[in-house]
mmCIF file of N, CA and C in Angstrom:
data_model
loop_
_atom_site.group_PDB
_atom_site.id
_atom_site.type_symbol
_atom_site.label_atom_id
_atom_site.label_comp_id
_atom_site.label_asym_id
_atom_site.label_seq_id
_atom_site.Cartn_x
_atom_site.Cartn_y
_atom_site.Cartn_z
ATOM 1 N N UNK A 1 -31.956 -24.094 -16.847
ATOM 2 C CA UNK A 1 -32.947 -23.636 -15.887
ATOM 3 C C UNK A 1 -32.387 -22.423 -15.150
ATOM 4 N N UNK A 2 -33.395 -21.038 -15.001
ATOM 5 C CA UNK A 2 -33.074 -20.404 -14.279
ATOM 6 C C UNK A 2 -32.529 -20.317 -13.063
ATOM 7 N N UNK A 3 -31.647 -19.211 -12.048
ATOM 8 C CA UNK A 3 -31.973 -19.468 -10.658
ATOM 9 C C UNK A 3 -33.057 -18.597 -10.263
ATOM 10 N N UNK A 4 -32.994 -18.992 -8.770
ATOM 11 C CA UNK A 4 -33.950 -17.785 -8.464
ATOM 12 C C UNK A 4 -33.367 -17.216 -7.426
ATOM 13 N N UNK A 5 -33.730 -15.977 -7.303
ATOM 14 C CA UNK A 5 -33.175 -15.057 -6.340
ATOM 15 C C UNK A 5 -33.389 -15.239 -4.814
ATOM 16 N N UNK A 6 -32.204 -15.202 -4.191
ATOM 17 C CA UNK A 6 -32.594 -15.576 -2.308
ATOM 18 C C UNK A 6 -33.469 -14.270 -1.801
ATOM 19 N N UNK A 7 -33.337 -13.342 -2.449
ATOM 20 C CA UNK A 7 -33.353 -12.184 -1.491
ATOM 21 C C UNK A 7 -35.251 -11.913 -1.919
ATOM 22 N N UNK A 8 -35.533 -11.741 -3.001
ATOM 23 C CA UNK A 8 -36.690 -11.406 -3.422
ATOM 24 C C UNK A 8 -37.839 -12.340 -4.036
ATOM 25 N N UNK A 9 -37.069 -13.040 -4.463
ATOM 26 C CA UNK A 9 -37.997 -14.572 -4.816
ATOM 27 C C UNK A 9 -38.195 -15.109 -6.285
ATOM 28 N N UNK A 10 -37.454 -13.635 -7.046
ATOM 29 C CA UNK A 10 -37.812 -13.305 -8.372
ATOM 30 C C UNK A 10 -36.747 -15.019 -9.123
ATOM 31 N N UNK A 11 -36.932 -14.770 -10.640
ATOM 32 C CA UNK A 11 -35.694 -15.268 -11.297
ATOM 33 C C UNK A 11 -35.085 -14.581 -11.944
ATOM 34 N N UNK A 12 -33.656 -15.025 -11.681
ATOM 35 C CA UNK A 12 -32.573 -14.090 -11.933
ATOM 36 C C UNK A 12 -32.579 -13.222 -13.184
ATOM 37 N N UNK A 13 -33.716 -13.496 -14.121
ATOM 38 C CA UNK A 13 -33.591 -12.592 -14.989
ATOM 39 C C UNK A 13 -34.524 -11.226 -14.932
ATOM 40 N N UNK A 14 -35.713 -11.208 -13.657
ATOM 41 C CA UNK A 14 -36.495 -10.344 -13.458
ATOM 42 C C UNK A 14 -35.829 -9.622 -12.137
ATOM 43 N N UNK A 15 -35.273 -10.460 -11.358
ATOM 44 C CA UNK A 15 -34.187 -9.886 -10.037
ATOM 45 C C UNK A 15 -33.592 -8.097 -10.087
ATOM 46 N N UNK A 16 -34.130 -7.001 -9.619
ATOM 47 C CA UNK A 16 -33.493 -6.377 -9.266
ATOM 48 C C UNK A 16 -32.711 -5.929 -8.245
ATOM 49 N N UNK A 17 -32.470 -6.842 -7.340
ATOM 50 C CA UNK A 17 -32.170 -6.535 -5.892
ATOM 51 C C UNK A 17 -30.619 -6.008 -6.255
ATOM 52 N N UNK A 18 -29.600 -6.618 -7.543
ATOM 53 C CA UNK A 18 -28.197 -5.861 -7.497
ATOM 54 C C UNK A 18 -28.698 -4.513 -7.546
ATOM 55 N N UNK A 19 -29.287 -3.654 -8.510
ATOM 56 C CA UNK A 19 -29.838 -2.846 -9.198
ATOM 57 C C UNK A 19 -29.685 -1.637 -7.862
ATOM 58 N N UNK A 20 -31.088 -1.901 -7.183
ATOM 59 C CA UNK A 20 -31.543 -1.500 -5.948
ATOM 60 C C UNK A 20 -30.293 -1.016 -4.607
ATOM 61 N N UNK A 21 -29.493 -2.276 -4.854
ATOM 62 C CA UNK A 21 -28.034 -2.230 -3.616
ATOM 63 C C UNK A 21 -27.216 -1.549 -4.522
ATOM 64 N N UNK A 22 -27.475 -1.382 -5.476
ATOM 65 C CA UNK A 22 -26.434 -0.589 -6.336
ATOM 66 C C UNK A 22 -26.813 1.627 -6.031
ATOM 67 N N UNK A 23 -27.825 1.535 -5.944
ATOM 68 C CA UNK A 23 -28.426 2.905 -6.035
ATOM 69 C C UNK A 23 -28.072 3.209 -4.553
ATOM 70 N N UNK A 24 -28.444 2.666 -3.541
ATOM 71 C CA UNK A 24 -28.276 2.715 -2.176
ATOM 72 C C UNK A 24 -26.500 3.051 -1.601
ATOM 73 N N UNK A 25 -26.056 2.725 -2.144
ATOM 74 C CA UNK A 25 -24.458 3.073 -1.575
ATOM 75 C C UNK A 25 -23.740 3.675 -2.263
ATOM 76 N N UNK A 26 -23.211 4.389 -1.569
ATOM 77 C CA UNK A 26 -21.965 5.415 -1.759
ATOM 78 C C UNK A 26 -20.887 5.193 -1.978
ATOM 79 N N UNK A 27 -19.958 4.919 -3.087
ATOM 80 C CA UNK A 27 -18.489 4.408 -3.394
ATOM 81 C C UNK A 27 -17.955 5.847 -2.928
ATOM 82 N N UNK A 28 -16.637 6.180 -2.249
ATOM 83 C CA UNK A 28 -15.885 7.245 -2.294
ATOM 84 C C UNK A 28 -14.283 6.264 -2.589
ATOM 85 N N UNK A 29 -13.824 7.527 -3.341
ATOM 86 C CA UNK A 29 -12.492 6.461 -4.206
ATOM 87 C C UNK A 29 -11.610 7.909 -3.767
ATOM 88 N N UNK A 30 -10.230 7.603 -3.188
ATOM 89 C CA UNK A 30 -9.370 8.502 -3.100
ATOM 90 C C UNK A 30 -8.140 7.698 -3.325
ATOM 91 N N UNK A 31 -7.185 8.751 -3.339
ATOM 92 C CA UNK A 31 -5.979 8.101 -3.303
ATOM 93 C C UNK A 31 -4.551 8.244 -2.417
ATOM 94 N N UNK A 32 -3.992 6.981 -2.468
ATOM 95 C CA UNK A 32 -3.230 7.039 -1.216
ATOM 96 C C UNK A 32 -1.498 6.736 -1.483
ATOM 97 N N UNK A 33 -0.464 7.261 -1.425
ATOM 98 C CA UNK A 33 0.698 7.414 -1.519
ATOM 99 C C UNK A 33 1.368 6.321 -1.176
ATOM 100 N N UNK A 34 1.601 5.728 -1.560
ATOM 101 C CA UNK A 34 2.354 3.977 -0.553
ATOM 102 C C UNK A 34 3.783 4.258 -0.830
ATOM 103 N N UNK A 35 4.718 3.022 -0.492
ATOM 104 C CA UNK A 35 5.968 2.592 -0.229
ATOM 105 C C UNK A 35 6.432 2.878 -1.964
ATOM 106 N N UNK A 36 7.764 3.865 -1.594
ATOM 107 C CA UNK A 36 8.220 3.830 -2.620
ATOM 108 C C UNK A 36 7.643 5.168 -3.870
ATOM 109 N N UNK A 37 6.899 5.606 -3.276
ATOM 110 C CA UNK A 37 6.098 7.045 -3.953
ATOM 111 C C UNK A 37 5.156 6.048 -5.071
ATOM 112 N N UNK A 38 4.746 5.153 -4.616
ATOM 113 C CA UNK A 38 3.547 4.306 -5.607
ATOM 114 C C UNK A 38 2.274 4.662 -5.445
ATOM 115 N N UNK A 39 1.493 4.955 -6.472
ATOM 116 C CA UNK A 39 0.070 5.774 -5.940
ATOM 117 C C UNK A 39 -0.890 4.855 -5.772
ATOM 118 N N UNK A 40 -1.753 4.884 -5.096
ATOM 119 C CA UNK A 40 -2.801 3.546 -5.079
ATOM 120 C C UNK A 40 -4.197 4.096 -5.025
ATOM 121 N N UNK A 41 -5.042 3.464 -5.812
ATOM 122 C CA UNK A 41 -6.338 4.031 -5.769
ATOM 123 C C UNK A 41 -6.926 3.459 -4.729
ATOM 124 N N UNK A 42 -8.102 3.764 -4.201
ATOM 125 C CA UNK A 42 -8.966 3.006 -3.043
ATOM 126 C C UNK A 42 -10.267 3.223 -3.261
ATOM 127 N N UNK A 43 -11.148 2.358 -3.005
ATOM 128 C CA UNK A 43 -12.367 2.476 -3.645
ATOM 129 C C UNK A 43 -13.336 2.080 -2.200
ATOM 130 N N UNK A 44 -14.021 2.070 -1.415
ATOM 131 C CA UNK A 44 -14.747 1.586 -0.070
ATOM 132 C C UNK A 44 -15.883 2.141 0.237
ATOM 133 N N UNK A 45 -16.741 2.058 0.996
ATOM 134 C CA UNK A 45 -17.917 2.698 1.066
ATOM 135 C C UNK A 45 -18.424 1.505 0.207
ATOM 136 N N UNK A 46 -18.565 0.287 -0.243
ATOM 137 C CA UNK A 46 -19.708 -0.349 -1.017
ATOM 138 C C UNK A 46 -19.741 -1.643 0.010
ATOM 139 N N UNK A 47 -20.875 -2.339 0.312
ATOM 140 C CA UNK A 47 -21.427 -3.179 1.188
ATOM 141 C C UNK A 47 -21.444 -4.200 0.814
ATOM 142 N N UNK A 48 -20.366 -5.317 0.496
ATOM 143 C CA UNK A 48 -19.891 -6.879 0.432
ATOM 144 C C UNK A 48 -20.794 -7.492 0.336
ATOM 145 N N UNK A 49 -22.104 -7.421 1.068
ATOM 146 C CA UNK A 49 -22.753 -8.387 1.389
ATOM 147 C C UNK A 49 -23.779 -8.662 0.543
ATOM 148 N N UNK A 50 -24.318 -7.503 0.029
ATOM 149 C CA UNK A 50 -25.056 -7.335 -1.295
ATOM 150 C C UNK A 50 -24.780 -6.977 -2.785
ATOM 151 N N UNK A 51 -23.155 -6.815 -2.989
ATOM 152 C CA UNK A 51 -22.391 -6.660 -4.100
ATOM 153 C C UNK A 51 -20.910 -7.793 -4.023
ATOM 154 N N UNK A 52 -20.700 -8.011 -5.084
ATOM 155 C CA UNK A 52 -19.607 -9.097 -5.381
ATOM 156 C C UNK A 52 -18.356 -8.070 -5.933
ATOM 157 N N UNK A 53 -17.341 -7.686 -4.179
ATOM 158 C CA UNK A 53 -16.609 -6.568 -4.844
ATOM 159 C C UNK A 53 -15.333 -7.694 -5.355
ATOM 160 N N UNK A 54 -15.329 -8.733 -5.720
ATOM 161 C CA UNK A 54 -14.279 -9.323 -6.351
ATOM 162 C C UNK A 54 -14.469 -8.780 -7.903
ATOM 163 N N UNK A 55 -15.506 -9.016 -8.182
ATOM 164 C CA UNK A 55 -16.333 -9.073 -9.478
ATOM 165 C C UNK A 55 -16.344 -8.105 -9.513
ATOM 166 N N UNK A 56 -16.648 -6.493 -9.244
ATOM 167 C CA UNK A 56 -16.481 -5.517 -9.520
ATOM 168 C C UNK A 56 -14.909 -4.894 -9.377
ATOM 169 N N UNK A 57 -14.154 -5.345 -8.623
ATOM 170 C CA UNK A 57 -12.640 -5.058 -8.757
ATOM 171 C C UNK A 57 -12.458 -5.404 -10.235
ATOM 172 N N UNK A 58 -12.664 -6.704 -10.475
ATOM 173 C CA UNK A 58 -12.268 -6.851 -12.027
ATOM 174 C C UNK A 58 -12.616 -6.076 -13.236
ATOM 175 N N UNK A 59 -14.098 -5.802 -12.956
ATOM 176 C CA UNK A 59 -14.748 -4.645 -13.732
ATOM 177 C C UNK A 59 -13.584 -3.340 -13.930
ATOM 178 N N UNK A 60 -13.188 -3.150 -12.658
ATOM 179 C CA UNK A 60 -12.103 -1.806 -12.570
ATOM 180 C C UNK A 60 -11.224 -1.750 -13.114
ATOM 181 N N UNK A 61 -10.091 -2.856 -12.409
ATOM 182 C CA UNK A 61 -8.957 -2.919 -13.289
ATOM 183 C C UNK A 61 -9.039 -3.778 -14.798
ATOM 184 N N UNK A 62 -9.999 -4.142 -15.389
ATOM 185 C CA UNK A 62 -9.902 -3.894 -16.640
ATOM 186 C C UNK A 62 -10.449 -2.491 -17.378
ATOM 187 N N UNK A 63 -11.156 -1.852 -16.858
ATOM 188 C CA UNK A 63 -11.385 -0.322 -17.489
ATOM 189 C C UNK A 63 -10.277 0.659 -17.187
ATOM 190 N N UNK A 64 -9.792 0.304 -16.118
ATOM 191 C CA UNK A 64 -8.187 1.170 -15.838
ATOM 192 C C UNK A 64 -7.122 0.603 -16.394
ATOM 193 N N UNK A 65 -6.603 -0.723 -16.903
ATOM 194 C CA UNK A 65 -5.985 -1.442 -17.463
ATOM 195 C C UNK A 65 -4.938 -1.791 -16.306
ATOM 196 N N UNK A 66 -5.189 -1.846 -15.240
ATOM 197 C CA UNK A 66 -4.217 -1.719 -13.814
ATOM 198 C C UNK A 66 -4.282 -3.372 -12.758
ATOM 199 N N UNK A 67 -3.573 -3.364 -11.994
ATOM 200 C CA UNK A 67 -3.774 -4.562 -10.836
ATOM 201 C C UNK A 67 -4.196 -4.038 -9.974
ATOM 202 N N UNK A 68 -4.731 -4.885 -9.104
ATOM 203 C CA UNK A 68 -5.855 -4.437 -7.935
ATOM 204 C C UNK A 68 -5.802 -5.608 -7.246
ATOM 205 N N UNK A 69 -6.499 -5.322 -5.835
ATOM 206 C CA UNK A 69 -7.392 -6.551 -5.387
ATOM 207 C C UNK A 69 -8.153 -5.585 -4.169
ATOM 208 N N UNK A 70 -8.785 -7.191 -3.516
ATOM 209 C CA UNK A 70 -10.055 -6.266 -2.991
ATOM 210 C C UNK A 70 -8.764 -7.007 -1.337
ATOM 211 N N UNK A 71 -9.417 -5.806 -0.225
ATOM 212 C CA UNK A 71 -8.639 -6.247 0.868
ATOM 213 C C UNK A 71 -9.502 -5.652 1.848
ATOM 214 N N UNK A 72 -9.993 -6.425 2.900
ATOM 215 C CA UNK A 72 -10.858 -5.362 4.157
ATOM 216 C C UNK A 72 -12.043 -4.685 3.221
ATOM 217 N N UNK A 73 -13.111 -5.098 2.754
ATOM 218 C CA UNK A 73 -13.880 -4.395 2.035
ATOM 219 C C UNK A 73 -13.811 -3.661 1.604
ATOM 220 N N UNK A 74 -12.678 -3.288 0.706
ATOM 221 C CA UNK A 74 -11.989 -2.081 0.111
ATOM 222 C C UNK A 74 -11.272 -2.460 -1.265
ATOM 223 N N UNK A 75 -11.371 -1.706 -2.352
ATOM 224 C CA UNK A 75 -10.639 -2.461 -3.380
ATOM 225 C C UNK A 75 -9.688 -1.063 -3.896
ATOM 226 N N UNK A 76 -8.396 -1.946 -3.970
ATOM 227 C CA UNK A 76 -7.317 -1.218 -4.061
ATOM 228 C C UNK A 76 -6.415 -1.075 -5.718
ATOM 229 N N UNK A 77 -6.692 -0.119 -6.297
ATOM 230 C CA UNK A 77 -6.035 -0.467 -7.802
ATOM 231 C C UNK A 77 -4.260 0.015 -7.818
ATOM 232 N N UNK A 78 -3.440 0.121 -8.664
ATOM 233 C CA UNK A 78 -2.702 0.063 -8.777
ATOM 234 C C UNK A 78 -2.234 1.627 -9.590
ATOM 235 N N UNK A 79 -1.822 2.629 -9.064
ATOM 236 C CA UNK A 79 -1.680 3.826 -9.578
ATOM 237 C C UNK A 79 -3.182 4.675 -9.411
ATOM 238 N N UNK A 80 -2.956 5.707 -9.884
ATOM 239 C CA UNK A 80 -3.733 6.954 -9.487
ATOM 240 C C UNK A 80 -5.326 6.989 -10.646
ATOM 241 N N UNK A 81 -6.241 6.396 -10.439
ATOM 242 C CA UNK A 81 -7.335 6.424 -11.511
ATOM 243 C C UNK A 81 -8.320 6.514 -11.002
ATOM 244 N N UNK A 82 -8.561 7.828 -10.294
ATOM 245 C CA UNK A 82 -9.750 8.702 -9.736
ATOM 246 C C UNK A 82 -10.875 8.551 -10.802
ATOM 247 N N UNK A 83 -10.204 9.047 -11.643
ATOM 248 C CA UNK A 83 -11.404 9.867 -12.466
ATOM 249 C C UNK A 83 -12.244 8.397 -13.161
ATOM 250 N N UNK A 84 -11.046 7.726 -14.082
ATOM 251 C CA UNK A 84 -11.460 6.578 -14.801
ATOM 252 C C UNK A 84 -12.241 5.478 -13.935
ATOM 253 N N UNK A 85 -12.143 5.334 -12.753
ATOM 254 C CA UNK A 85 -13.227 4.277 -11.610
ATOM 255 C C UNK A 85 -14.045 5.312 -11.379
ATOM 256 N N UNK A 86 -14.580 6.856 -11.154
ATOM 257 C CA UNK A 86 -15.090 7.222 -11.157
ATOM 258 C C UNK A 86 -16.482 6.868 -12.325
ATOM 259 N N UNK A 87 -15.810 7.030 -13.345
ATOM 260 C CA UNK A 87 -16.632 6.996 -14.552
ATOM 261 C C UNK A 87 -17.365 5.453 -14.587
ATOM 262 N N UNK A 88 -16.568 4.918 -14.348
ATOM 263 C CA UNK A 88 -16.969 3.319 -14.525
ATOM 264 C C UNK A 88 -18.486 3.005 -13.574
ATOM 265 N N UNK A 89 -17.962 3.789 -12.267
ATOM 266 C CA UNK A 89 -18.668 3.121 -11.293
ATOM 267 C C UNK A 89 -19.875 3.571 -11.213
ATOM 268 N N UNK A 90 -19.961 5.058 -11.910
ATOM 269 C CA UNK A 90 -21.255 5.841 -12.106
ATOM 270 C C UNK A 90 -22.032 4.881 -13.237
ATOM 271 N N UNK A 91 -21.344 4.661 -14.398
ATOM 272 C CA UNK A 91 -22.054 3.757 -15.415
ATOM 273 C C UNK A 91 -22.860 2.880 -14.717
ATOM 274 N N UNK A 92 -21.786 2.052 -13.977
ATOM 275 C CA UNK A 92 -22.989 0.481 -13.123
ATOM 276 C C UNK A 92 -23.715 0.872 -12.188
ATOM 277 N N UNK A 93 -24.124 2.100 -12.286
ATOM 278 C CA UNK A 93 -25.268 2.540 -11.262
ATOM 279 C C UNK A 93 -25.001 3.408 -9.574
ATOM 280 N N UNK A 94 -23.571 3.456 -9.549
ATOM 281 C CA UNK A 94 -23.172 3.742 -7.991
ATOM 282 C C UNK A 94 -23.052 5.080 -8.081
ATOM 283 N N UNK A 95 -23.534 5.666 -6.697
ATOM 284 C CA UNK A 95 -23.008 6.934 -6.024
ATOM 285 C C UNK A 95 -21.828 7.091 -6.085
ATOM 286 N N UNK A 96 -21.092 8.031 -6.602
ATOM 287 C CA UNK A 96 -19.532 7.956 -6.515
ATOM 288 C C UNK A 96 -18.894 9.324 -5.690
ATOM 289 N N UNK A 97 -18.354 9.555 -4.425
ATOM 290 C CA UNK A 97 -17.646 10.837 -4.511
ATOM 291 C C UNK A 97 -15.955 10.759 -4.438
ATOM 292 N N UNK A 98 -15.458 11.582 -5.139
ATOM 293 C CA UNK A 98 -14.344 11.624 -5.134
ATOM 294 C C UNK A 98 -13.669 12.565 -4.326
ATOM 295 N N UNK A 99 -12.713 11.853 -3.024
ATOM 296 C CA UNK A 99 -11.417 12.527 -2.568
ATOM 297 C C UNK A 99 -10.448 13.092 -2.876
#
């Protein structure tokens, strides 16, 4: 049995509300120098409440092949992969600008 969607009423297979929260926000991904000259990507600007950034961290660091996690509504990868979360994040529908 299907679910059905909280937000719109639909079932989850007619549901666009990710879709919709997906077009609406702005990812900006820069990168930041840590301990030890380790580069770290950062990804923020996307709104928790209507996206599952656990679930999209994973999306990341498997297209970057890297470790990550998400921390403070922010998801943090492991080395310098502007361009490659760039690309990714445009695919699943997001605004992306890069720092």
């Amino acid at each position: 049995m299907a679910g059905i969607c909280n937000l719109c009423g639909l079932p989850d297979e007619l549901c666009i509300c990710q879709e919709i929260a997906k077009e609406q926000q702005k990812a900006t991904i820069s990168v930041e120098r840590r301990r030890y000259g380790k580069m770290v990507t950062i990804v923020q600007g996307i709104d928790d409440s209507a996206i599952d950034l656990g679930e999209l961290a994973k999306i990341l660091k498997g297209a970057c092949a890297s470790g990550g996690t998400v921390k403070d509504r922010t998801i943090e990868l492991q080395g310098d992969h502007k361009r490659k979360a760039a690309k990714v994040l445009e695919q699943n529908g997001y605004q992306v600008e890069v720092r």
